PDB file of C-alpha atoms in Angstrom:
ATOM      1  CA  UNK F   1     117.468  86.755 -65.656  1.00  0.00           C
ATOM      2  CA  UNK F   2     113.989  87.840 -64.732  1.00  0.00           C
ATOM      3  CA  UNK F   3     111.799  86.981 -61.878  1.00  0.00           C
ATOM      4  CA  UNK F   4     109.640  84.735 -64.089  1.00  0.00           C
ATOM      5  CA  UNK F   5     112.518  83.187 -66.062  1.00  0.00           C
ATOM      6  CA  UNK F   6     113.579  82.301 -62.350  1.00  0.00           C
ATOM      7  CA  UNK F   7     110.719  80.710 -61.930  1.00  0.00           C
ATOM      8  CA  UNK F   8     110.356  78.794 -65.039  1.00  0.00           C
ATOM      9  CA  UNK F   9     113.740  77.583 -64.153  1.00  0.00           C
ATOM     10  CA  UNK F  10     112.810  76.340 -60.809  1.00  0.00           C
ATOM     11  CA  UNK F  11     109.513  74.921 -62.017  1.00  0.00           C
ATOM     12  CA  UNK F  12     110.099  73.604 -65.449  1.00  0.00           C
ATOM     13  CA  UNK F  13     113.699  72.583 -65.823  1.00  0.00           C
ATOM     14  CA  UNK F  14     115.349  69.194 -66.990  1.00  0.00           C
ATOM     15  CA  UNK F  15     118.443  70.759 -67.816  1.00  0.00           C
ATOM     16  CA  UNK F  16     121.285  68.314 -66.839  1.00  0.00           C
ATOM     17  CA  UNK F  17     119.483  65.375 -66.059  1.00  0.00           C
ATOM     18  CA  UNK F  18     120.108  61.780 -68.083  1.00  0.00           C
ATOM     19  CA  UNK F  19     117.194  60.688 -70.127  1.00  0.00           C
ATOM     20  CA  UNK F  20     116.586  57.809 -72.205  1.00  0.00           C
ATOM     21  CA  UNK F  21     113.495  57.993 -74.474  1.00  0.00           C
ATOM     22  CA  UNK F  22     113.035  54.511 -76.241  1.00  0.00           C
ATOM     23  CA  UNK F  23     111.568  54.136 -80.414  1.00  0.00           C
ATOM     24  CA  UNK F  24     113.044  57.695 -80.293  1.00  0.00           C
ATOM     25  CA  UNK F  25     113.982  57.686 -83.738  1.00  0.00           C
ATOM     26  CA  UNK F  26     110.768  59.183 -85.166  1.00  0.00           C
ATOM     27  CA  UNK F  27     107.013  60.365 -84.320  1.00  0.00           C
ATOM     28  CA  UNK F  28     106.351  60.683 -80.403  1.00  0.00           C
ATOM     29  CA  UNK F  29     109.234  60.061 -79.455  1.00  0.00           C
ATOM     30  CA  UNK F  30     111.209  61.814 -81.846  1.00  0.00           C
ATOM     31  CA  UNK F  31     108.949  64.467 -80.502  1.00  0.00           C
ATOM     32  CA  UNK F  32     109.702  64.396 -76.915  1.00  0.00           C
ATOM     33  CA  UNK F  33     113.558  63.580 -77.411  1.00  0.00           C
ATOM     34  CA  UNK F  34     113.825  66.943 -78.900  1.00  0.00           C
ATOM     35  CA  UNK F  35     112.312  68.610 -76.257  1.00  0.00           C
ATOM     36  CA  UNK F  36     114.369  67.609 -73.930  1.00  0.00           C
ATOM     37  CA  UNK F  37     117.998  67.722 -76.001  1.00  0.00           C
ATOM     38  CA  UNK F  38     116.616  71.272 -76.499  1.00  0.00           C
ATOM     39  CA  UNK F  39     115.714  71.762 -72.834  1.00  0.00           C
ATOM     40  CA  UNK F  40     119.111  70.673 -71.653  1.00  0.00           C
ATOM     41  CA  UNK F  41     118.940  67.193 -70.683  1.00  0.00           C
ATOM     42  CA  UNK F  42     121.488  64.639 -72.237  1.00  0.00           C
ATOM     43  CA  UNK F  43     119.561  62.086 -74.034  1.00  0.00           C
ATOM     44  CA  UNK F  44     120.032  58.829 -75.244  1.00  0.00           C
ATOM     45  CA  UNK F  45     116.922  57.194 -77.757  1.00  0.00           C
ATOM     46  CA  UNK F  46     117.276  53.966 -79.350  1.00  0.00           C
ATOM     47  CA  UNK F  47     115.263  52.088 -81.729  1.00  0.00           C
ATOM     48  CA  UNK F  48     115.485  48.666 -84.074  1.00  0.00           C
ATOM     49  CA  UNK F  49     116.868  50.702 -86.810  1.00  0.00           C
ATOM     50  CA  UNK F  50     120.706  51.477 -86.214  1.00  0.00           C
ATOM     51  CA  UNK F  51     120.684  53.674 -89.233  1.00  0.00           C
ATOM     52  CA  UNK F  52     117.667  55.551 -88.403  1.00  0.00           C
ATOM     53  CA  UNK F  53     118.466  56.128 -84.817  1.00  0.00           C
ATOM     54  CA  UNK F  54     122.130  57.507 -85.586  1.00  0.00           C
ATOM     55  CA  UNK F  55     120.314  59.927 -87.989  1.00  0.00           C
ATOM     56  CA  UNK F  56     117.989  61.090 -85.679  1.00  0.00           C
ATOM     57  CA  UNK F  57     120.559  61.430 -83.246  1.00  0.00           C
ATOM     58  CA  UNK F  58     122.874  63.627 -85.971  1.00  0.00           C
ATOM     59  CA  UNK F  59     119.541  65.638 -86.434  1.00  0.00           C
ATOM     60  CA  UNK F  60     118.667  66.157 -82.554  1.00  0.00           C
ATOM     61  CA  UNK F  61     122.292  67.225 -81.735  1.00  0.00           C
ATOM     62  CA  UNK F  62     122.391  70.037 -83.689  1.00  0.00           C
ATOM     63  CA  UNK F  63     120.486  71.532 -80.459  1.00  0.00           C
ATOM     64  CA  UNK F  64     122.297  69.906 -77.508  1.00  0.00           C
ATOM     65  CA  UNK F  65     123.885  66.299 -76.639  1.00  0.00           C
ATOM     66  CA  UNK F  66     121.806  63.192 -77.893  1.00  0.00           C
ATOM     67  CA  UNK F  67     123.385  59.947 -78.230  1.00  0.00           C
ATOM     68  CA  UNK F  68     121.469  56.749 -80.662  1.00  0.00           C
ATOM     69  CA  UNK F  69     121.768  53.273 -79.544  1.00  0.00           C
ATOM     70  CA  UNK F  70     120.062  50.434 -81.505  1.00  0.00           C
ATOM     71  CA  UNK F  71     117.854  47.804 -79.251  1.00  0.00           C
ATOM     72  CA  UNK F  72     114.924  46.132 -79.999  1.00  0.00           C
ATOM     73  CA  UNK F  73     113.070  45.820 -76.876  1.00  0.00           C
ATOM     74  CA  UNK F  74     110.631  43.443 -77.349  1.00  0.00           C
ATOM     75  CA  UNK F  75     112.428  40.698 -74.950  1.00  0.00           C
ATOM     76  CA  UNK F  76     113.771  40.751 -71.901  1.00  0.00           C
ATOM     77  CA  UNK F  77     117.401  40.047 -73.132  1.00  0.00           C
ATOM     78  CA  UNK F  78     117.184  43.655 -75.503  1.00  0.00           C
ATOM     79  CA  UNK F  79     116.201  44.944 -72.578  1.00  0.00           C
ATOM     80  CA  UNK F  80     119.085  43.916 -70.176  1.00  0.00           C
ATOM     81  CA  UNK F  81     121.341  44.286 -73.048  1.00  0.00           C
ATOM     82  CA  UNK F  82     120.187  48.363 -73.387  1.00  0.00           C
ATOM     83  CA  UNK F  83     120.501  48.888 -69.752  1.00  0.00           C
ATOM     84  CA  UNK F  84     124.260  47.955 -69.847  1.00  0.00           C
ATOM     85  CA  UNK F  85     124.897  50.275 -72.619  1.00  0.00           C
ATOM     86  CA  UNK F  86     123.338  52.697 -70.905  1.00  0.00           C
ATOM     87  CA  UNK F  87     125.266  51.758 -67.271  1.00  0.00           C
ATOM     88  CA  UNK F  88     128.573  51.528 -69.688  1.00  0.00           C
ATOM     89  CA  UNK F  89     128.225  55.408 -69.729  1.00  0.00           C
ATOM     90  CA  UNK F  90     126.459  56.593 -67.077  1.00  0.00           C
ATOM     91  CA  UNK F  91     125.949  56.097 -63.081  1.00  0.00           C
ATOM     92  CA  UNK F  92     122.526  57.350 -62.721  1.00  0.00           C
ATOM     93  CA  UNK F  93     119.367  57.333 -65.083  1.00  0.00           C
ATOM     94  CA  UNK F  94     116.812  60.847 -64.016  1.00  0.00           C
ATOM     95  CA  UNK F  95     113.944  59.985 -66.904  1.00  0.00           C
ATOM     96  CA  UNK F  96     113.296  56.773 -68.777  1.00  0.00           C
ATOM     97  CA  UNK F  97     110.418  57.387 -71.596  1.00  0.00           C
ATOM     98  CA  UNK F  98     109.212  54.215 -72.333  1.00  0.00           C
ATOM     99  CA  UNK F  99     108.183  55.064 -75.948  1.00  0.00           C
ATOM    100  CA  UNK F 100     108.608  52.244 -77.815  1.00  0.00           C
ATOM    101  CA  UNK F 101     105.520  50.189 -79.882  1.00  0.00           C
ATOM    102  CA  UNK F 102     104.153  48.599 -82.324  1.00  0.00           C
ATOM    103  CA  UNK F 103     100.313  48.398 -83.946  1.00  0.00           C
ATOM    104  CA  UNK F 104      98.753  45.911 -85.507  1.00  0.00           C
ATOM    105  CA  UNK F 105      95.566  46.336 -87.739  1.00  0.00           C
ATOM    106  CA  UNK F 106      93.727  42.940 -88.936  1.00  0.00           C
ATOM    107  CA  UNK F 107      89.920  41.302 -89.257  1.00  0.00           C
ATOM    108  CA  UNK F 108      88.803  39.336 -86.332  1.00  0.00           C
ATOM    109  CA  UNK F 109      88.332  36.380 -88.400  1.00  0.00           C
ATOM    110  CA  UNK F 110      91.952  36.914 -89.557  1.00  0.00           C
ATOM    111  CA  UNK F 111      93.807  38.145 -86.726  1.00  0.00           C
ATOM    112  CA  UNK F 112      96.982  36.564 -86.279  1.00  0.00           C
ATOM    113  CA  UNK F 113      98.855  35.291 -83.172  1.00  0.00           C
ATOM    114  CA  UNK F 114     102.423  36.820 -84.495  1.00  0.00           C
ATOM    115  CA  UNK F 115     100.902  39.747 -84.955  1.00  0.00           C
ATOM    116  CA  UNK F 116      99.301  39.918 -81.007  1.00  0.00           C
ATOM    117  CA  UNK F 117     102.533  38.736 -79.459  1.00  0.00           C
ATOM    118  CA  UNK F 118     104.634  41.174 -81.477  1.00  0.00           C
ATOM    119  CA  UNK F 119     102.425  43.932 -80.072  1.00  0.00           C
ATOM    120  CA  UNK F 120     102.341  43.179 -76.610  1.00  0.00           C
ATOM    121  CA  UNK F 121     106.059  41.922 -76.366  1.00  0.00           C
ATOM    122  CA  UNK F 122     106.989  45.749 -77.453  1.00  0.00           C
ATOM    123  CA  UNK F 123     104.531  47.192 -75.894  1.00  0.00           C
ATOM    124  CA  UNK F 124     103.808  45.607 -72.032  1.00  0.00           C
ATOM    125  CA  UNK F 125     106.735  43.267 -71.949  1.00  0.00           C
ATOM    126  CA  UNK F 126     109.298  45.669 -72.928  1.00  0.00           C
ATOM    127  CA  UNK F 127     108.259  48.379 -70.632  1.00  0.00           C
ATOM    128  CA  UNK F 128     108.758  46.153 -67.660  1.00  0.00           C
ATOM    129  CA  UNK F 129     112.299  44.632 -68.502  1.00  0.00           C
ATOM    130  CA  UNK F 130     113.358  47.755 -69.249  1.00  0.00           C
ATOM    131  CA  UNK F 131     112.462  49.428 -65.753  1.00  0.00           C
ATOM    132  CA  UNK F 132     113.238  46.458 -64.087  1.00  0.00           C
ATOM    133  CA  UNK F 133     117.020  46.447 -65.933  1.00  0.00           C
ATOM    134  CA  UNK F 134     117.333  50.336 -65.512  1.00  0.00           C
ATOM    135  CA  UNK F 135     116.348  50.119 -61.847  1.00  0.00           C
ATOM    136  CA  UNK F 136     119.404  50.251 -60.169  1.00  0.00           C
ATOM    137  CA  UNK F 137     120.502  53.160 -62.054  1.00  0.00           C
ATOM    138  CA  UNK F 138     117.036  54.724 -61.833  1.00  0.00           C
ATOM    139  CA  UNK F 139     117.446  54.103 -57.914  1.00  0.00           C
ATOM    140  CA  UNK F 140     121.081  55.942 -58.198  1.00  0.00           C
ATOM    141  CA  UNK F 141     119.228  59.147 -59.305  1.00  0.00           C
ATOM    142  CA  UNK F 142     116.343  59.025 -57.075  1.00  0.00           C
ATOM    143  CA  UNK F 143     115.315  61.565 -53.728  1.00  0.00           C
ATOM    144  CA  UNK F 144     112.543  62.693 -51.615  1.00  0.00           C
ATOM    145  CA  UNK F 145     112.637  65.939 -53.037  1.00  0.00           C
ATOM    146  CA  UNK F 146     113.675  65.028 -56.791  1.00  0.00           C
ATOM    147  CA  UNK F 147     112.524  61.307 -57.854  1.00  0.00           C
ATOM    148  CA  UNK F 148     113.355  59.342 -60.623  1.00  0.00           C
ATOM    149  CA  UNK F 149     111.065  59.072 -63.432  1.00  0.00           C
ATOM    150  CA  UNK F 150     109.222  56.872 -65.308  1.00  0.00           C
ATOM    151  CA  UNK F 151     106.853  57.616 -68.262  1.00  0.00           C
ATOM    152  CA  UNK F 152     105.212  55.380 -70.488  1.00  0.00           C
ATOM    153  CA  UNK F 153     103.548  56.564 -73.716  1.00  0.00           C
ATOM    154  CA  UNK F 154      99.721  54.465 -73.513  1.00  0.00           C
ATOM    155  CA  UNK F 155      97.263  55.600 -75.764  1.00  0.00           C
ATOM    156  CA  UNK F 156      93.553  56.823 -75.763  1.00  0.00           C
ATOM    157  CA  UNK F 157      92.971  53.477 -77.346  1.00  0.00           C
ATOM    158  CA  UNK F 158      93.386  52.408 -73.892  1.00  0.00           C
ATOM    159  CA  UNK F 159      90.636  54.156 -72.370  1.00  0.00           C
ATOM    160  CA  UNK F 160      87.983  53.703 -74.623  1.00  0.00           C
ATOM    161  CA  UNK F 161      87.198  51.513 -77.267  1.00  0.00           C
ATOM    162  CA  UNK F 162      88.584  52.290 -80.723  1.00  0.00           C
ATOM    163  CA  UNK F 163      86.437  51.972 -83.867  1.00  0.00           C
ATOM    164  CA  UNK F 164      89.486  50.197 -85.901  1.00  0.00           C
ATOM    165  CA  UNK F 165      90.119  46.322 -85.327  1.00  0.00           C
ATOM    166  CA  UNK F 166      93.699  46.819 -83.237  1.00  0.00           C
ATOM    167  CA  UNK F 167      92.656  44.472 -80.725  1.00  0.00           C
ATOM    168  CA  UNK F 168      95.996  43.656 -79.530  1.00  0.00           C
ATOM    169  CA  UNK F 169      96.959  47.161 -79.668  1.00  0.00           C
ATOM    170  CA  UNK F 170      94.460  48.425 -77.594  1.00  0.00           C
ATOM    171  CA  UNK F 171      94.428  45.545 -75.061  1.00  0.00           C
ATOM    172  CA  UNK F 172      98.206  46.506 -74.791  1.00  0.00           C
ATOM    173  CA  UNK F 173      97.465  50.024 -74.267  1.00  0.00           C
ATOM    174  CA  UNK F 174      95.058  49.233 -71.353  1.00  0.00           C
ATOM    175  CA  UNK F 175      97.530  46.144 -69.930  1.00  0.00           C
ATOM    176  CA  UNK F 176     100.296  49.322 -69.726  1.00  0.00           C
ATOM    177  CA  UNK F 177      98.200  51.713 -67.945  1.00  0.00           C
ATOM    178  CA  UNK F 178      97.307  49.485 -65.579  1.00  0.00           C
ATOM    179  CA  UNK F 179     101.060  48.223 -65.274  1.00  0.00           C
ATOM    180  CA  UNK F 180     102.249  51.859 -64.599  1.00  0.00           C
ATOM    181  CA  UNK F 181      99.856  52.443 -62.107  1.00  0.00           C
ATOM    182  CA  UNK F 182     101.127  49.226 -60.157  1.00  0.00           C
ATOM    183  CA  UNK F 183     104.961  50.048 -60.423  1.00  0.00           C
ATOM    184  CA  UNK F 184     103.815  53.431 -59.168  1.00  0.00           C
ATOM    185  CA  UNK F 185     102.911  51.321 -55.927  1.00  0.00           C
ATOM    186  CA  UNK F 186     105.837  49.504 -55.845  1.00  0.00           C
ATOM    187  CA  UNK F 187     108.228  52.368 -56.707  1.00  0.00           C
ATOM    188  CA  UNK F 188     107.326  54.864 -54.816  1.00  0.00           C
ATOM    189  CA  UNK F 189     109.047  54.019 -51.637  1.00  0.00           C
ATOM    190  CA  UNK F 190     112.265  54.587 -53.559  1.00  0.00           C
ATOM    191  CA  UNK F 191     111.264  58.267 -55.340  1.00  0.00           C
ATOM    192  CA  UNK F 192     111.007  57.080 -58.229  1.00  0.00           C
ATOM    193  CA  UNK F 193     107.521  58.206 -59.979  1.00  0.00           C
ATOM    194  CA  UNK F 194     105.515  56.132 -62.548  1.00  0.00           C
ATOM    195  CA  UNK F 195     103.093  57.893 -64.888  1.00  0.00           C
ATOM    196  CA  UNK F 196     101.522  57.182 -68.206  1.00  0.00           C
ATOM    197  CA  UNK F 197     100.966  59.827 -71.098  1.00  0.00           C
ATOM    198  CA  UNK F 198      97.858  58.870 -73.324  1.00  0.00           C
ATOM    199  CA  UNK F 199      98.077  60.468 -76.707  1.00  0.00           C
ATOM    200  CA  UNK F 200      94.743  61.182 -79.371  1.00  0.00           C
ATOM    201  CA  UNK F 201      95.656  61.435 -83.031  1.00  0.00           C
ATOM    202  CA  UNK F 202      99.480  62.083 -83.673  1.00  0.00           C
ATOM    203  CA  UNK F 203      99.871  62.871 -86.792  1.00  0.00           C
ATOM    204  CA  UNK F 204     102.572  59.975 -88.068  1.00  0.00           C
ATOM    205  CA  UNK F 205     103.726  57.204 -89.838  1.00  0.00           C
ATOM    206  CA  UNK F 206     101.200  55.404 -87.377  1.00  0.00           C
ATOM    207  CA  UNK F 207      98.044  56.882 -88.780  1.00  0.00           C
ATOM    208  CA  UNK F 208      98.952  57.853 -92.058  1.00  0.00           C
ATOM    209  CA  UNK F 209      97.092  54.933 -93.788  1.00  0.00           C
ATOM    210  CA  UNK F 210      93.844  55.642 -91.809  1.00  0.00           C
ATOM    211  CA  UNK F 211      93.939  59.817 -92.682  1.00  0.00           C
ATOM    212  CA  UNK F 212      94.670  58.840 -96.373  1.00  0.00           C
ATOM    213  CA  UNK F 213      92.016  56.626 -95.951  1.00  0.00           C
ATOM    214  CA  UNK F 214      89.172  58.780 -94.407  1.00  0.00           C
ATOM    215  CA  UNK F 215      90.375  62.331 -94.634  1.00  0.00           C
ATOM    216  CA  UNK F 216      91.559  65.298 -91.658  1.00  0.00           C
ATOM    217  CA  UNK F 217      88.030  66.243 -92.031  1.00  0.00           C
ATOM    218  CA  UNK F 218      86.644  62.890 -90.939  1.00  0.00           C
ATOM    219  CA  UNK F 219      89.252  61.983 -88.629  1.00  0.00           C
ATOM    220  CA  UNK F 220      88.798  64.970 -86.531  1.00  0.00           C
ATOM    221  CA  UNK F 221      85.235  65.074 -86.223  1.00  0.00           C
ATOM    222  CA  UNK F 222      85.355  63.576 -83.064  1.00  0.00           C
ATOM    223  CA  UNK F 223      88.188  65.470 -81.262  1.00  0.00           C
ATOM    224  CA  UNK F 224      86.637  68.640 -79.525  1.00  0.00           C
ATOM    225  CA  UNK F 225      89.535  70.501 -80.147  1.00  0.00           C
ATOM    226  CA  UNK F 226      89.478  69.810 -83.637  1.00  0.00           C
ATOM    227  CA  UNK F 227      93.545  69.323 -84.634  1.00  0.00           C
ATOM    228  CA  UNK F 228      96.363  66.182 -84.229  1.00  0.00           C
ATOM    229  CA  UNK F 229      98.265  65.901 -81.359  1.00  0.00           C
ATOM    230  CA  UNK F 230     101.906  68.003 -82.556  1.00  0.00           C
ATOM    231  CA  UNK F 231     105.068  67.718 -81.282  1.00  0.00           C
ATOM    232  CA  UNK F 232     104.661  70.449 -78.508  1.00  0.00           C
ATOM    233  CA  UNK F 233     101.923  69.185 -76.590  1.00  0.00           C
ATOM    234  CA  UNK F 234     103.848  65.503 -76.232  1.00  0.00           C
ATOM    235  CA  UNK F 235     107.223  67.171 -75.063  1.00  0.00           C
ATOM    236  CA  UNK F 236     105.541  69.559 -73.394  1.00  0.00           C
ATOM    237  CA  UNK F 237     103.513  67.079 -71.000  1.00  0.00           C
ATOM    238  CA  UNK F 238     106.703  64.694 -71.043  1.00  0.00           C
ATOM    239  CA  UNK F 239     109.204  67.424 -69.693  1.00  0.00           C
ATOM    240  CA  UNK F 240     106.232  68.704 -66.869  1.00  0.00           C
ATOM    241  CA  UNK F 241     106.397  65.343 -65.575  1.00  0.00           C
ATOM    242  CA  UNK F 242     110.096  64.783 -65.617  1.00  0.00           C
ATOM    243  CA  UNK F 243     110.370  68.672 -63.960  1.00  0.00           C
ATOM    244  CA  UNK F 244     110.227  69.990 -60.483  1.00  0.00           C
ATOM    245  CA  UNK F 245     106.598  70.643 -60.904  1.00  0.00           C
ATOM    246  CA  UNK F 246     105.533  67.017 -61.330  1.00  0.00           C
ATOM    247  CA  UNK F 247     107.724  65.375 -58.612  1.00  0.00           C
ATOM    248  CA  UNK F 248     104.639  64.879 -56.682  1.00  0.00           C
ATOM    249  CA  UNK F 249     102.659  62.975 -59.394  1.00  0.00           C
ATOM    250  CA  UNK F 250     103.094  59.315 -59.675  1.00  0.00           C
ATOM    251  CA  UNK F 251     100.385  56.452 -61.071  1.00  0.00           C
ATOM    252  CA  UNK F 252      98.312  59.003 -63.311  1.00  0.00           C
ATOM    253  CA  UNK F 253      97.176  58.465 -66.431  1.00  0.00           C
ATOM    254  CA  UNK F 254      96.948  61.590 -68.460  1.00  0.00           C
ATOM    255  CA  UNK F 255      95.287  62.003 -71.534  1.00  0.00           C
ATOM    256  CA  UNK F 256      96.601  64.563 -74.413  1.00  0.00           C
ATOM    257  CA  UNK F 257      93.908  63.976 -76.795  1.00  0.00           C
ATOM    258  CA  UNK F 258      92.320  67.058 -77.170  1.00  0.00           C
ATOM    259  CA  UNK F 259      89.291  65.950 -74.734  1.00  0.00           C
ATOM    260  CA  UNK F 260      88.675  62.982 -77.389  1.00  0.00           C
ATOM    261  CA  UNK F 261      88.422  60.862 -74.351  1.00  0.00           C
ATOM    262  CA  UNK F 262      86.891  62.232 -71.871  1.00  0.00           C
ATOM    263  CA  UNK F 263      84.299  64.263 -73.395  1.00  0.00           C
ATOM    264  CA  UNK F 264      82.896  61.391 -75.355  1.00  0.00           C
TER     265      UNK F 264
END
């Protein structure tokens, strides 16, 4: 091994610590799963799908150990009930990636109220059962030097104001980043680190009715960098702030937009 390789070691590495990245069945955080199976963590994902998550999990395990479990986490009960699958196997819990949401796209006039509670329940309710049912575990793997960590997925949409009528989705986005930053307060005492990653444009299931709609060309326009968010740049941030080098960051909000947000 060379001095650098060292050094990315030291720096970089996540290989051997317990991770659980949830809606890791596809897009983001199918994304970030992979990088860390492939960076030598052992990772659990779940989703609402059962069939979809064990097929992810088949896929992602051709690189390393990656284990599905089906949960629905938009109540608190999903959420207690995922934490004792997850304590069923292990003692202590290094990275939970609190992927998991849900979008929904409506009129003002029309807007309904399933629609906003099924959007928040996923994504501001289930983010806080979950850490609060994976605490004691996230506690077990937590020190000074090495905290426990927490990372929700936000969303641009949560810094600035979209141009598409998701106003629960957005709201949520905002209510999350603002969440994070408090359990960073309240965590930090124990080493375990909160932080938020706020993607631009992904290029998924999420947005494929809006780029069939307007066009890459379109789409892009605004993004200074002028390309989607891929796969790299999501696992990429995700494993810097589960590594070595980001144990001493806790209650940011980063954006991986391509300066979408704050250039504009």
């Amino acid at each position: 091994m060379t001095t650098t390789d060292s050094a990315l070691c030291e720096f970089f590495s996540v290989a051997g610590k317990t991770v659980l990245v949830t809606g890791g069945s596809r897009g983001i955080g199918l994304a970030i799963a992979e990088g860390f199976v492939r960076a030598g963590a052992r990772v659990y994902i779940c989703s609402r799908s059962a069939d979809a998550c064990a097929a992810a999990a088949k896929e992602l395990s051709r690189y390393g150990e990656c284990h599905a479990l089906a949960a629905n986490l938009g109540s608190a009960e999903e959420c207690r009930s995922l934490a004792a699958h997850i304590a069923e196997r292990e003692a202590r819990l290094d990275v939970l990636v609190n992927n998991a949401g849900a979008i929904w796209a409506e009129r003002l006039e029309e807007y309904p109220e399933s629609g906003w509670d099924k959007v928040f329940n996923l994504n501001v309710k289930g983010p806080f059962f979950l850490v609060q049912s994976l605490l004691p575990l996230l506690k077990a793997a937590a020190a000074p030097e090495s905290p426990a960590r927490v990372i929700t997925v936000g969303s641009i949409d949560g810094l600035h104001i979209p141009s598409h009528e998701t106003y629960a989705y957005s709201s949520s986005k905002a209510a999350v980043h603002q969440l994070s930053k408090h359990l960073a307060d309240q965590l930090a005492p124990f080493s375990i680190t909160v932080n938020v990653i706020a993607p631009g444009m992904f290029n998924s299931k999420m947005l494929k009715g809006t780029l069939e709609q307007h066009g890459e060309e379109t789409m892009l326009a605004p993004v200074p960098l002028k390309r989607f968010a891929n796969g790299i740049d999501m696992a990429g941030t995700a494993i810097f702030l589960a590594s070595p080098a980001g144990s001493y960051i806790t209650g940011a909000v980063l954006p991986v937009d391509g300066g979408t947000a704050t250039t504009l």
